[in-house]
Short mmCIF file of C-alpha atoms and ligand atoms in Angstrom, two decimals:
data_model
loop_
_atom_site.label_atom_id
_atom_site.label_comp_id
_atom_site.label_asym_id
_atom_site.label_seq_id
_atom_site.Cartn_x
_atom_site.Cartn_y
_atom_site.Cartn_z
CA UNK A 260 0.00 0.00 0.00
CA UNK A 261 1.49 3.39 -0.93
CA UNK A 262 1.56 5.93 1.88
CA UNK A 263 -1.42 8.29 1.90
CA UNK A 264 0.78 11.11 3.21
CA UNK A 265 4.53 11.71 3.28
CA UNK A 266 4.33 13.11 6.79
CA UNK A 267 1.71 13.41 9.51
CA UNK A 268 1.82 16.04 12.25
CA UNK A 269 0.05 15.35 15.53
CA UNK A 270 -1.07 18.62 17.13
CA UNK A 271 -1.90 21.97 15.50
CA UNK A 272 -0.02 24.34 17.82
CA UNK A 273 2.28 26.96 16.30
CA UNK A 274 5.12 24.41 16.16
CA UNK A 275 2.98 21.70 14.58
CA UNK A 276 1.81 24.14 11.92
CA UNK A 277 5.35 25.44 11.30
CA UNK A 278 6.50 21.85 10.69
CA UNK A 279 3.51 21.13 8.45
CA UNK A 280 4.02 24.31 6.38
CA UNK A 281 7.75 23.73 5.96
CA UNK A 282 7.21 20.18 4.69
CA UNK A 283 4.23 21.04 2.50
CA UNK A 284 6.19 23.97 1.00
CA UNK A 285 8.98 21.58 0.09
CA UNK A 286 6.61 19.48 -1.99
CA UNK A 287 5.55 16.80 0.51
CA UNK A 288 1.96 15.79 1.13
CA UNK A 289 1.09 16.27 4.78
CA UNK A 290 -1.83 16.24 7.20
CA UNK A 291 -2.31 17.59 10.72
CA UNK A 292 -4.36 15.64 13.30
CA UNK A 293 -5.62 17.74 16.22
CA UNK A 294 -7.55 16.44 19.24
CA UNK A 295 -9.40 19.72 19.94
CA UNK A 296 -12.34 21.11 17.99
CA UNK A 297 -10.37 24.30 17.26
CA UNK A 298 -6.77 24.53 16.01
CA UNK A 299 -3.89 26.47 17.56
CA UNK A 300 -3.06 24.72 20.86
CA UNK A 301 -2.05 27.40 23.36
CA UNK A 302 -2.69 30.14 20.77
CA UNK A 303 -6.47 30.50 20.55
CA UNK A 304 -8.95 33.32 21.02
CA UNK A 305 -12.35 32.75 22.61
CA UNK A 306 -15.24 34.68 24.16
CA UNK A 307 -14.42 33.56 27.69
CA UNK A 308 -16.44 36.16 29.60
CA UNK A 309 -19.30 37.95 27.83
CA UNK A 310 -20.54 37.93 24.21
CA UNK A 311 -18.36 40.08 21.95
CA UNK A 312 -15.33 40.12 24.32
CA UNK A 313 -12.48 38.23 22.62
CA UNK A 314 -9.85 36.82 24.98
CA UNK A 315 -6.55 35.10 24.20
CA UNK A 316 -6.86 31.92 26.22
CA UNK A 317 -3.10 31.23 26.08
CA UNK A 318 -0.45 33.29 24.33
CA UNK A 319 -1.31 36.94 23.78
CA UNK A 320 1.76 38.97 22.85
CA UNK A 321 3.78 37.49 20.01
CA UNK A 322 7.16 39.24 19.51
CA UNK A 323 8.74 35.92 18.56
CA UNK A 324 5.97 35.29 16.03
CA UNK A 325 7.19 38.37 14.17
CA UNK A 326 10.91 37.84 14.92
CA UNK A 327 10.98 34.10 14.12
CA UNK A 328 13.45 33.36 11.30
CA UNK A 329 10.85 30.90 9.90
CA UNK A 330 7.57 32.78 10.34
CA UNK A 331 8.91 36.16 9.24
CA UNK A 332 9.51 34.82 5.73
CA UNK A 333 5.99 33.45 5.24
CA UNK A 334 3.38 35.48 3.30
CA UNK A 335 1.03 35.65 6.30
CA UNK A 336 -0.12 39.18 5.51
CA UNK A 337 -1.65 37.78 2.31
CA UNK A 338 -3.51 35.29 4.50
CA UNK A 339 -5.12 37.87 6.78
CA UNK A 340 -2.49 38.56 9.46
CA UNK A 341 -2.29 42.15 10.68
CA UNK A 342 0.18 43.09 13.44
CA UNK A 343 -0.69 45.75 16.01
CA UNK A 344 2.22 47.63 17.59
CA UNK A 345 1.40 49.54 20.79
CA UNK A 346 3.53 52.64 21.31
CA UNK A 347 5.22 51.02 24.34
CA UNK A 348 6.33 47.38 24.09
CA UNK A 349 6.11 46.88 27.85
CA UNK A 350 5.90 49.13 30.88
CA UNK A 351 6.90 48.69 34.51
CA UNK A 352 5.00 50.83 37.03
CA UNK A 353 6.24 51.82 40.49
CA UNK A 354 4.33 52.58 43.67
CA UNK A 355 4.62 56.38 43.28
CA UNK A 356 2.67 56.32 40.01
CA UNK A 357 5.66 56.70 37.70
CA UNK A 358 6.90 53.94 35.41
CA UNK A 359 9.61 52.90 32.96
CA UNK A 360 8.69 52.09 29.38
CA UNK A 361 10.50 49.79 26.99
CA UNK A 362 10.27 51.44 23.58
CA UNK A 363 11.45 49.93 20.34
CA UNK A 364 13.82 52.90 20.26
CA UNK A 365 16.71 51.96 22.55
CA UNK A 366 17.79 55.60 22.97
CA UNK A 367 14.31 56.77 23.94
CA UNK A 368 14.24 53.94 26.49
CA UNK A 369 17.53 54.85 28.15
CA UNK A 370 16.51 58.52 28.49
CA UNK A 371 14.39 57.46 31.50
CA UNK A 372 17.09 55.51 33.29
CA UNK A 373 19.21 58.29 34.84
CA UNK A 374 22.46 56.93 36.26
CA UNK A 375 21.81 53.50 34.64
CA UNK A 376 21.63 54.97 31.12
CA UNK A 377 25.13 53.93 30.04
CA UNK A 378 24.87 50.51 31.71
CA UNK A 379 21.65 49.68 29.83
CA UNK A 380 23.27 50.75 26.56
CA UNK A 381 26.29 48.60 27.37
CA UNK A 382 24.06 45.61 28.13
CA UNK A 383 21.75 45.89 25.13
CA UNK A 384 23.54 48.02 22.50
CA UNK A 385 25.68 45.28 20.92
CA UNK A 386 22.98 42.65 21.38
CA UNK A 387 20.44 44.69 19.43
CA UNK A 388 23.06 45.54 16.80
CA UNK A 389 24.14 41.88 16.41
CA UNK A 390 20.61 40.44 16.60
CA UNK A 391 20.50 39.28 12.96
CA UNK A 392 23.84 37.54 13.44
CA UNK A 393 22.73 35.47 16.41
CA UNK A 394 18.95 35.03 16.20
CA UNK A 395 19.01 31.83 14.11
CA UNK A 396 21.50 30.18 16.48
CA UNK A 397 19.58 31.37 19.52
CA UNK A 398 16.45 29.67 18.22
CA UNK A 399 18.12 26.37 17.32
CA UNK A 400 19.57 23.28 18.99
CA UNK A 401 23.14 23.53 20.29
CA UNK A 402 25.47 23.88 17.32
CA UNK A 403 28.53 25.79 16.26
CA UNK A 404 27.26 29.36 15.74
CA UNK A 405 27.50 31.18 12.41
CA UNK A 406 29.04 34.24 14.08
CA UNK A 407 30.99 32.79 17.03
CA UNK A 408 32.23 36.12 18.43
CA UNK A 409 28.79 37.77 18.45
CA UNK A 410 27.29 34.60 19.96
CA UNK A 411 29.99 34.37 22.62
CA UNK A 412 29.42 38.01 23.58
CA UNK A 413 25.73 37.20 24.09
CA UNK A 414 26.54 33.97 25.96
CA UNK A 415 28.76 35.73 28.50
CA UNK A 416 25.89 38.02 29.47
CA UNK A 417 23.22 35.30 29.26
CA UNK A 418 24.86 32.65 31.42
CA UNK A 419 24.63 34.37 34.83
CA UNK A 420 21.47 34.63 36.87
CA UNK A 421 19.20 37.65 36.29
CA UNK A 422 20.06 38.72 39.83
CA UNK A 423 23.81 38.68 39.28
CA UNK A 424 23.58 40.42 35.92
CA UNK A 425 21.27 43.19 37.09
CA UNK A 426 23.32 43.80 40.26
CA UNK A 427 26.49 43.94 38.18
CA UNK A 428 25.11 46.36 35.59
CA UNK A 429 22.54 48.51 37.39
CA UNK A 430 22.71 50.81 40.41
CA UNK A 431 19.07 51.80 40.63
CA UNK A 432 16.38 49.47 42.02
CA UNK A 433 13.95 50.69 39.38
CA UNK A 434 16.21 49.59 36.53
CA UNK A 435 16.71 46.24 38.26
CA UNK A 436 12.94 45.74 38.55
CA UNK A 437 12.54 46.81 34.90
CA UNK A 438 15.03 44.12 33.81
CA UNK A 439 13.47 41.53 36.13
CA UNK A 440 10.12 42.17 34.45
CA UNK A 441 11.28 40.47 31.27
CA UNK A 442 13.74 38.03 32.91
CA UNK A 443 10.93 36.62 35.08
CA UNK A 444 9.18 35.32 31.94
CA UNK A 445 11.64 32.43 32.40
CA UNK A 446 9.43 31.05 35.20
CA UNK A 447 12.70 30.38 37.08
CA UNK A 448 13.94 31.76 40.40
CA UNK A 449 15.93 34.85 39.42
CA UNK A 450 19.07 33.58 41.13
CA UNK A 451 19.10 30.56 38.78
CA UNK A 452 21.98 30.30 36.37
CA UNK A 453 21.05 31.57 32.86
CA UNK A 454 17.77 33.17 34.01
CA UNK A 455 19.31 36.41 32.63
CA UNK A 456 19.05 35.00 29.10
CA UNK A 457 15.24 35.47 29.02
CA UNK A 458 15.52 39.14 29.97
CA UNK A 459 18.17 39.68 27.34
CA UNK A 460 16.36 37.93 24.50
CA UNK A 461 12.90 39.32 25.27
CA UNK A 462 14.05 42.91 25.82
CA UNK A 463 16.33 42.82 22.76
CA UNK A 464 13.39 41.53 20.70
CA UNK A 465 11.35 44.51 21.98
CA UNK A 466 14.08 46.93 20.80
CA UNK A 467 14.24 45.12 17.46
CA UNK A 468 10.60 44.27 16.72
CA UNK A 469 8.49 45.86 19.47
CA UNK A 470 6.07 43.46 21.25
CA UNK A 471 3.20 43.25 18.78
CA UNK A 472 0.06 41.14 18.71
CA UNK A 473 -2.30 40.06 15.93
CA UNK A 474 -5.35 42.19 15.23
CA UNK A 475 -8.52 40.44 16.37
CA UNK A 476 -6.77 37.94 18.67
CA UNK A 477 -3.76 35.64 18.83
CA UNK A 478 -5.99 33.01 17.22
CA UNK A 479 -5.75 35.06 14.02
CA UNK A 480 -2.05 34.22 13.87
CA UNK A 481 -3.01 30.54 13.71
CA UNK A 482 -5.79 31.32 11.24
CA UNK A 483 -3.29 32.91 8.85
CA UNK A 484 -0.85 29.98 9.22
CA UNK A 485 -3.65 27.51 8.52
CA UNK A 486 -5.00 29.48 5.61
CA UNK A 487 -1.52 29.49 4.05
CA UNK A 488 -0.98 25.78 4.84
CA UNK A 489 -4.28 24.81 3.25
CA UNK A 490 -3.55 27.00 0.20
CA UNK A 491 -0.46 24.81 -0.28
CA UNK A 492 -2.66 21.69 -0.20
CA UNK A 493 -2.15 20.70 3.46
CA UNK A 494 -4.99 18.93 5.29
CA UNK A 495 -6.28 19.43 8.85
CA UNK A 496 -8.38 16.94 10.84
CA UNK A 497 -9.94 18.34 14.03
CA UNK A 498 -11.49 16.30 16.89
CA UNK A 499 -8.84 13.63 16.18
CA UNK A 500 -7.21 12.50 19.42
CA UNK A 501 -4.22 10.29 18.62
CA UNK A 502 -3.65 7.55 21.21
CA UNK A 503 -2.06 4.93 18.97
CA UNK A 504 0.17 5.68 16.00
CA UNK A 505 -1.27 2.60 14.24
CA UNK A 506 -4.67 4.33 14.00
CA UNK A 507 -3.16 6.97 11.68
CA UNK A 508 -2.83 6.61 7.91
CA UNK A 509 0.58 5.35 6.72
CA UNK A 510 3.35 7.92 6.35
CA UNK A 511 7.15 8.03 6.24
CA UNK A 512 7.36 10.40 9.21
CA UNK A 513 5.20 11.33 12.22
CA UNK A 514 5.92 14.60 14.00
CA UNK A 515 4.51 14.93 17.52
CA UNK A 516 3.69 18.46 18.69
CA UNK A 517 3.35 16.96 22.19
CA UNK A 518 5.39 16.98 25.40
CA UNK A 519 7.28 13.88 26.66
CA UNK A 520 4.69 12.78 29.22
CA UNK A 521 1.99 12.59 26.52
CA UNK A 522 4.28 10.94 23.97
CA UNK A 523 5.06 8.19 26.46
CA UNK A 524 1.33 7.36 26.50
CA UNK A 525 1.05 6.95 22.71
CA UNK A 526 0.86 3.29 21.74
CA UNK A 527 2.72 1.67 18.85
CA UNK A 528 5.96 3.68 19.16
CA UNK A 529 9.16 1.72 18.81
CA UNK A 530 11.12 3.32 21.66
CA UNK A 531 13.97 1.70 23.59
CA UNK A 532 13.64 1.32 27.37
CA UNK A 533 16.55 3.70 27.80
CA UNK A 534 14.85 6.42 25.72
CA UNK A 535 11.61 5.96 27.65
CA UNK A 536 13.53 6.31 30.90
CA UNK A 537 15.14 9.54 29.66
CA UNK A 538 11.78 10.98 28.59
CA UNK A 539 10.31 10.03 31.98
CA UNK A 540 13.09 12.04 33.66
CA UNK A 541 12.12 15.18 31.72
CA UNK A 542 11.25 18.00 34.14
CA UNK A 543 8.16 20.23 33.99
CA UNK A 544 8.32 23.76 35.34
CA UNK A 545 6.02 25.97 37.40
CA UNK A 546 2.42 26.42 36.26
CA UNK A 547 0.35 29.56 35.80
CA UNK A 548 -2.91 30.88 37.17
CA UNK A 549 -4.62 32.86 34.41
CA UNK A 550 -7.40 35.44 34.49
CA UNK A 551 -9.26 37.38 31.78
CA UNK A 552 -11.57 40.33 32.30
CA UNK A 553 -14.31 42.07 30.42
CA UNK A 554 -14.01 45.74 31.44
CA UNK A 555 -16.20 48.81 31.20
CA UNK A 556 -13.14 50.96 30.40
CA UNK A 557 -9.39 50.53 29.90
CA UNK A 558 -7.36 49.68 33.02
CA UNK A 559 -7.02 53.10 34.75
CA UNK A 560 -3.26 53.00 35.19
CA UNK A 561 -1.86 56.02 37.05
CA UNK A 562 0.99 56.20 34.56
CA UNK A 563 0.49 57.30 30.96
CA UNK A 564 3.31 54.96 29.86
CA UNK A 565 1.33 51.98 31.17
CA UNK A 566 -1.80 53.16 29.39
CA UNK A 567 0.09 53.10 26.06
CA UNK A 568 1.77 49.70 26.62
CA UNK A 569 0.57 46.31 25.35
CA UNK A 570 2.26 44.49 28.24
CA UNK A 571 2.69 45.60 31.83
CA UNK A 572 4.96 43.81 34.32
CA UNK A 573 3.88 44.20 37.94
CA UNK A 574 6.37 43.79 40.77
CA UNK A 575 7.02 47.03 42.56
CA UNK A 576 10.59 46.37 43.74
CA UNK A 577 13.28 43.90 42.66
CA UNK A 578 12.88 42.16 46.02
CA UNK A 579 9.16 41.67 45.44
CA UNK A 580 9.78 39.96 42.08
CA UNK A 581 12.65 37.84 43.40
CA UNK A 582 10.55 36.70 46.35
CA UNK A 583 7.57 35.91 44.11
CA UNK A 584 9.56 33.75 41.70
CA UNK A 585 11.52 32.00 44.46
CA UNK A 586 8.43 31.06 46.46
CA UNK A 587 6.61 29.23 43.69
CA UNK A 588 9.48 26.76 43.49
CA UNK A 589 9.09 26.15 47.22
CA UNK A 590 5.40 25.40 46.83
CA UNK A 591 3.72 28.70 47.73
CA UNK A 592 2.61 31.98 46.17
CA UNK A 593 3.68 35.43 47.39
CA UNK A 594 0.98 37.82 48.65
CA UNK A 595 2.43 40.37 46.19
CA UNK A 596 3.15 38.20 43.14
CA UNK A 597 4.89 39.17 39.91
CA UNK A 598 2.00 39.66 37.45
CA UNK A 599 2.10 39.72 33.66
CA UNK A 600 -0.70 41.87 32.26
CA UNK A 601 -1.63 42.29 28.59
CA UNK A 602 -4.14 44.78 27.25
CA UNK A 603 -5.15 44.68 23.60
CA UNK A 604 -8.43 46.57 23.28
CA UNK A 605 -6.99 50.12 23.77
CA UNK A 606 -5.09 49.51 20.49
CA UNK A 607 -7.42 46.99 18.82
CA UNK A 608 -11.12 47.91 19.09
CA UNK A 609 -12.12 44.60 17.45
CA UNK A 610 -11.45 42.84 20.79
CA UNK A 611 -14.56 44.12 22.60
CA UNK A 612 -17.96 45.71 21.96
CA UNK A 613 -17.78 49.46 21.27
CA UNK A 614 -16.42 51.43 24.23
CA UNK A 615 -15.67 48.29 26.24
CA UNK A 616 -12.34 46.58 26.94
CA UNK A 617 -10.56 43.34 27.78
CA UNK A 618 -7.49 42.50 29.85
CA UNK A 619 -5.43 39.33 30.33
CA UNK A 620 -3.07 38.41 33.16
CA UNK A 621 -1.30 35.51 34.82
CA UNK A 622 1.04 34.72 37.66
CA UNK A 623 3.40 31.79 38.12
CA UNK A 624 2.25 29.15 40.62
CA UNK A 625 3.52 25.74 41.77
CA UNK A 626 3.00 23.07 39.09
CA UNK A 627 -0.45 21.50 39.51
CA UNK A 628 -1.77 24.19 41.91
CA UNK A 629 -5.56 24.57 41.98
CA UNK A 630 -5.79 27.58 44.30
CA UNK A 631 -7.72 30.67 43.20
CA UNK A 632 -5.29 33.63 43.11
CA UNK A 633 -7.57 36.15 41.42
CA UNK A 634 -7.78 38.45 44.49
CA UNK A 635 -3.95 38.71 44.70
CA UNK A 636 -3.74 39.57 41.00
CA UNK A 637 -6.46 42.19 41.19
CA UNK A 638 -4.84 43.72 44.32
CA UNK A 639 -1.54 44.06 42.47
CA UNK A 640 -3.21 45.77 39.49
CA UNK A 641 -5.12 48.07 41.83
CA UNK A 642 -1.78 49.32 43.26
CA UNK A 643 -0.81 50.60 39.79
CA UNK A 644 -4.34 51.43 38.68
CA UNK A 645 -6.64 52.53 41.52
CA UNK A 646 -10.28 51.96 40.56
CA UNK A 647 -9.47 48.94 38.38
CA UNK A 648 -11.79 46.64 40.33
CA UNK A 649 -14.74 48.97 39.64
CA UNK A 650 -14.26 48.52 35.87
CA UNK A 651 -14.70 44.72 35.98
CA UNK A 652 -17.85 43.50 34.21
CA UNK A 653 -16.96 39.80 34.23
CA UNK A 654 -13.95 37.54 34.74
CA UNK A 655 -12.79 34.09 33.64
CA UNK A 656 -10.29 32.21 35.80
CA UNK A 657 -8.15 29.22 34.87
CA UNK A 658 -6.05 27.25 37.34
CA UNK A 659 -3.45 24.75 36.21
CA UNK A 660 -6.01 21.94 35.85
CA UNK A 661 -8.30 24.12 33.72
CA UNK A 662 -5.34 24.97 31.50
CA UNK A 663 -4.40 21.32 31.08
CA UNK A 664 -8.01 20.50 30.18
CA UNK A 665 -7.94 23.30 27.60
CA UNK A 666 -4.72 21.88 26.11
CA UNK A 667 -3.10 18.63 27.33
CA UNK A 668 0.37 20.02 26.47
CA UNK A 669 0.07 22.41 29.46
CA UNK A 670 1.18 19.74 31.93
CA UNK A 671 0.47 20.95 35.48
CA UNK A 672 -0.05 24.43 33.96
CA UNK A 673 3.51 24.60 32.55
CA UNK A 674 3.21 26.92 29.54
CA UNK A 675 6.69 26.23 28.14
CA UNK A 676 6.39 22.50 27.43
CA UNK A 677 8.87 21.75 30.23
CA UNK A 678 11.22 23.54 32.60
CA UNK A 679 13.64 25.88 30.82
CA UNK A 680 16.55 25.82 33.24
CA UNK A 681 20.14 25.41 32.08
CA UNK A 682 19.80 21.60 32.02
CA UNK A 683 16.85 21.73 29.62
CA UNK A 684 17.45 24.92 27.65
CA UNK A 685 19.15 23.63 24.50
CA UNK A 686 19.09 19.95 25.45
CA UNK A 687 15.38 19.18 25.53
CA UNK A 688 13.80 16.67 25.83
CA UNK A 689 17.14 14.80 26.13
CA UNK A 690 20.82 15.57 25.64
CA UNK A 691 21.41 14.74 21.99
CA UNK A 692 22.88 16.26 18.85
CA UNK A 693 19.45 15.68 17.33
CA UNK A 694 16.84 16.31 20.05
CA UNK A 695 13.99 16.13 17.49
CA UNK A 696 14.72 12.48 16.60
CA UNK A 697 13.65 9.43 18.59
CA UNK A 698 14.82 5.80 18.45
CA UNK A 699 11.80 5.07 16.18
CA UNK A 700 13.08 6.25 12.77
CA UNK A 701 9.57 7.37 11.74
CA UNK A 702 8.90 9.41 14.88
CA UNK A 703 9.98 12.99 15.66
CA UNK A 704 9.17 15.53 18.37
CA UNK A 705 8.41 19.08 17.16
CA UNK A 706 6.84 20.79 20.20
CA UNK A 707 8.22 23.39 22.61
CA UNK A 708 9.71 20.45 24.52
CA UNK A 709 12.50 20.67 21.93
CA UNK A 710 14.88 23.62 21.31
CA UNK A 711 14.38 26.54 21.44
CA UNK A 712 11.53 25.87 23.93
CA UNK A 713 8.44 27.88 24.87
CA UNK A 714 6.94 30.74 22.87
CA UNK A 715 5.13 31.25 19.60
CA UNK A 716 8.09 31.13 17.19
CA UNK A 717 7.57 27.86 15.32
CA UNK A 718 11.31 27.16 15.38
CA UNK A 719 10.95 23.77 17.12
CA UNK A 720 8.61 22.72 14.32
CA UNK A 721 10.93 24.15 11.70
CA UNK A 722 14.03 22.31 12.97
CA UNK A 723 12.16 19.03 13.46
CA UNK A 724 10.81 19.20 9.90
CA UNK A 725 14.28 19.98 8.52
CA UNK A 726 15.49 16.78 10.24
CA UNK A 727 12.65 14.84 8.61
CA UNK A 728 13.69 16.22 5.21
CA UNK A 729 17.31 15.25 5.84
CA UNK A 730 16.46 11.72 7.02
CA UNK A 731 13.73 10.76 4.53
CA UNK A 732 13.51 13.18 1.62
CA UNK A 733 17.07 14.31 0.89
CA UNK A 734 16.54 14.23 -2.88
CA UNK A 735 13.43 16.38 -2.66
CA UNK A 736 14.96 19.13 -0.50
CA UNK A 737 14.73 22.53 -2.15
C1 LIG B 864 -1.57 31.21 29.50
C2 LIG B 864 -0.45 31.19 28.49
C3 LIG B 864 0.16 32.39 28.11
C4 LIG B 864 1.18 32.40 27.16
N1 LIG B 864 1.67 33.60 26.73
C5 LIG B 864 2.54 33.63 25.67
C6 LIG B 864 2.83 34.84 25.02
O1 LIG B 864 2.25 35.89 25.34
N2 LIG B 864 3.72 34.83 24.00
C7 LIG B 864 4.32 33.66 23.56
O2 LIG B 864 5.12 33.69 22.61
N3 LIG B 864 4.01 32.47 24.15
C8 LIG B 864 3.14 32.42 25.17
N4 LIG B 864 2.74 31.23 25.72
C9 LIG B 864 3.47 29.99 25.32
C10 LIG B 864 3.06 29.48 23.95
O3 LIG B 864 1.67 29.55 23.80
C11 LIG B 864 3.55 28.04 23.75
O4 LIG B 864 4.94 27.98 24.00
C12 LIG B 864 3.26 27.57 22.34
O5 LIG B 864 1.87 27.56 22.11
C13 LIG B 864 3.81 26.17 22.12
O6 LIG B 864 3.39 25.71 20.85
P1 LIG B 864 3.40 24.16 20.50
O7 LIG B 864 3.02 24.05 19.07
O8 LIG B 864 4.70 23.57 20.91
O9 LIG B 864 2.30 23.49 21.43
P2 LIG B 864 0.77 23.82 21.69
O10 LIG B 864 0.43 25.18 21.30
O11 LIG B 864 0.53 23.42 23.10
O12 LIG B 864 -0.01 22.81 20.71
C14 LIG B 864 -0.06 21.43 20.92
C15 LIG B 864 -1.30 20.88 20.23
O13 LIG B 864 -1.30 19.45 20.29
C16 LIG B 864 -2.63 19.01 20.52
N5 LIG B 864 -2.58 17.65 21.07
C17 LIG B 864 -2.13 17.29 22.29
N6 LIG B 864 -2.22 15.95 22.45
C18 LIG B 864 -2.76 15.47 21.29
C19 LIG B 864 -3.08 14.16 20.83
N7 LIG B 864 -2.84 13.05 21.57
N8 LIG B 864 -3.65 14.02 19.61
C20 LIG B 864 -3.87 15.11 18.82
N9 LIG B 864 -3.57 16.36 19.21
C21 LIG B 864 -3.00 16.55 20.42
C22 LIG B 864 -3.17 20.04 21.49
O14 LIG B 864 -4.58 20.03 21.53
C23 LIG B 864 -2.59 21.32 20.91
O15 LIG B 864 -3.45 21.88 19.94
C24 LIG B 864 1.67 31.17 26.61
C25 LIG B 864 1.04 29.97 26.96
C26 LIG B 864 -0.03 29.99 27.87
C27 LIG B 864 -0.74 28.70 28.19
#
């Protein structure tokens, strides 16, 4: 029997679709099988609160979607994608009502930083300048970099903890908190080795690309990917939970957009005991508690910079953020947690009925936690935006179990497909020169559990699909 497809992708998250598009573009026939009734995995938009209020259930701000070396070369604009760029990429408010803003313009950003002006330029100047030299290697498995000197310069700054780096570079507590705001996206304690790398990459991407989001909802990013994929002849099957690889049509290669724990439950895979043991040892990170609001007006931030920002990091001193991120790894949540807030509707009126607004926020929590932390989150926002609670028309809350029900890849509420500490940064899910391959020559992993890890960049899917091309379709490769 000839194979019905050359390759089958299991899971329609941004990585699954990146893999599917790359293979389909290269002339293969492919299909995507997705267990949910809507595609996109952790990138979907739904009316979670009231009719007409569109909320991003998972990812909401997609700088890496724009910066991704794979996605940025796709004709997604022709397939309906429109990026919205708020004036401020992200803002960090302080208790006195002032705030720091991260602008795309590095020089405008440093104007606010007083005595830390030169230090910020020293930290980010060369990184922003060299971005095009290092971005492909940053978003790839461990390999010899194309521009070793530029990459080494980045590596020297990225290897320390966020705490060490910010104490070394900055004098002012405000600048330290500002840097922590993006470093804490790592979901790691800020004294962990290499936690600085997240702050460096995310802030540099803001100075290079801003922190944009898709008009109408993050789900529209997926819509444009799918529209393009289907225009190339790719096929999508929804409501198709894959439990046994033998239930799928024949193909040369199967790419799993799943995390190790789920892959271990798939029947019919020809894995060695040793490989199974290594996948079992894979570590998951902290979870998140997520909340979405329908609002009668925009969040009434005291600071104008916050009102013009798409993302706001809350954590009023460096100590507050450090304490918050340390505690979750000891099994508890701080009373003043580090909060990530996103607001789209002030810049994108299609998100809510006329005159009304939406907001999105989460905090990090211990993996598997089911506690309701909505009061803590709302208290933190109220500190920067008095009167916020009075604007709430409705709210939707998701603890780590709700998130895992929404998408089984969010194991224990972990949004990065596994812990991203130094031991699992480039070497996920196992230490290997080819982390996308498995002992079964037909089976590959293409999810965020492979390098470069969490985020909507599609680069895990891209690299996994390149490996499939190399292993099975060398002669076809264009
Ligand atoms: C609350 C939250 C906020 C986030 N915020 C951001 C953000 O602002 N910016 C950003 O860049 N990233 C963000 N992320 C992270 C980002 O969404 C993920 O890193 C990204 O979606 C990973 O893509 P993926 O393709 O690897 O997996 P996923 O998007 O998880 O897709 C996996 C797909 O596989 C399907 N699947 C699972 N098991 C099976 C099976 N057995 N059979 C068939 N299908 C199956 C799932 O239903 C899902 O559709 C956030 C995530 C969450 C949850």
